[in-house]
XYZ file of C-alpha atoms in Angstrom:
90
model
C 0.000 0.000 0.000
C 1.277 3.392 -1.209
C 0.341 6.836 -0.160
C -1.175 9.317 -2.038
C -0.744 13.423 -1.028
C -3.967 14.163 0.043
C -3.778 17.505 -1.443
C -3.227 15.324 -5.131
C -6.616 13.741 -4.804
C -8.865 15.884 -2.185
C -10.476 19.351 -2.250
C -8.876 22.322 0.081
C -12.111 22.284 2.147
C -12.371 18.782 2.338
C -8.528 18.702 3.449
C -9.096 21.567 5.954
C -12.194 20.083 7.483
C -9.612 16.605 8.460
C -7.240 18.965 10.187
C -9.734 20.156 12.482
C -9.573 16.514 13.445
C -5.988 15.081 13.132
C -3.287 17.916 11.394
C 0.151 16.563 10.206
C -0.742 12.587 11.162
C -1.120 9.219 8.619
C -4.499 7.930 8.953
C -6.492 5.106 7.128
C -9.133 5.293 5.189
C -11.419 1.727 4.870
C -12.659 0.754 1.716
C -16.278 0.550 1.667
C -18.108 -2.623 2.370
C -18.997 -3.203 -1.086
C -15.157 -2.971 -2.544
C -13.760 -5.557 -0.087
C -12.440 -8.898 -0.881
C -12.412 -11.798 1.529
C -9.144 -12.482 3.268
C -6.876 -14.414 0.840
C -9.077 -13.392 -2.252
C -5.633 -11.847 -3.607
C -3.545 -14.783 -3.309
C -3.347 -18.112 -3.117
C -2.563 -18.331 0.668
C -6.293 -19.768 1.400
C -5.599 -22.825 -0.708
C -1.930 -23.119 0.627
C -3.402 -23.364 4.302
C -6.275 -25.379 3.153
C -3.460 -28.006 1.608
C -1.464 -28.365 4.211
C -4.579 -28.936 7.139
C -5.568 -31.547 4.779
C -1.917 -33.098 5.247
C -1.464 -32.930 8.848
C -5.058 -34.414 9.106
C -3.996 -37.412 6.890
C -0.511 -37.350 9.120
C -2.540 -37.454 12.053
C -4.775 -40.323 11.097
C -1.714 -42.221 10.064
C -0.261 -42.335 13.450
C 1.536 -39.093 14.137
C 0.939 -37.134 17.324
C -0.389 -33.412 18.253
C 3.119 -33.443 19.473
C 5.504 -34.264 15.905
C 2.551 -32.502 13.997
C 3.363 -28.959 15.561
C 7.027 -29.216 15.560
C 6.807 -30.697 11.890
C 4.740 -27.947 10.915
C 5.759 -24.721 13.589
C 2.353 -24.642 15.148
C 1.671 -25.157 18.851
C 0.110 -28.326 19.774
C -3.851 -26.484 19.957
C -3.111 -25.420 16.498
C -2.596 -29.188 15.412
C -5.576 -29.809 17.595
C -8.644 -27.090 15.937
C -7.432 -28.199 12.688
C -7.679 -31.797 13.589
C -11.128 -30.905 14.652
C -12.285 -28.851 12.355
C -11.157 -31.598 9.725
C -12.458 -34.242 11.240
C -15.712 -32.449 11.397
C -15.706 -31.338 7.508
């Protein structure tokens, strides 16, 4: 995300009416509700994630522990336990 000079894109009065509010500081401005995407709409992160739950389930059901699941993957062990649940639930 890059920043734009308000005075680029805004009118003076428009400009002046934010510094009766906050004068000389960054702020952010949300999209509206109607532009926004879904976390991981972007990339393919969602997928990625989605992949590798799918593994440790079928790791898990193979024999492998909460335990060797988390340090196999970097996840504490009540990571490897939701998505355990949450897979054997789906």
């Amino acid at each position: 995300m890059g920043y734009i000079k308000a005075e680029e894109i805004l009118p003076i009065e428009i400009i002046e009416l934010i510094q009766q509010y906050v004068d000389g500081e960054s702020i952010y401005i949300p999209r509206k509700s109607s532009h926004r995407q879904a976390w991981g709409a972007g990339t393919q992160i969602k997928q990625e994630l989605l992949r590798r739950d799918r593994q440790i389930y079928e790791e898990y059901l193979a024999g492998s522990n909460t335990e060797e699941l988390a340090g196999r993957y970097y996840l504490s062990q009540k990571s490897i336990q939701r998505i355990v649940r949450i897979q054997k639930s789906s």
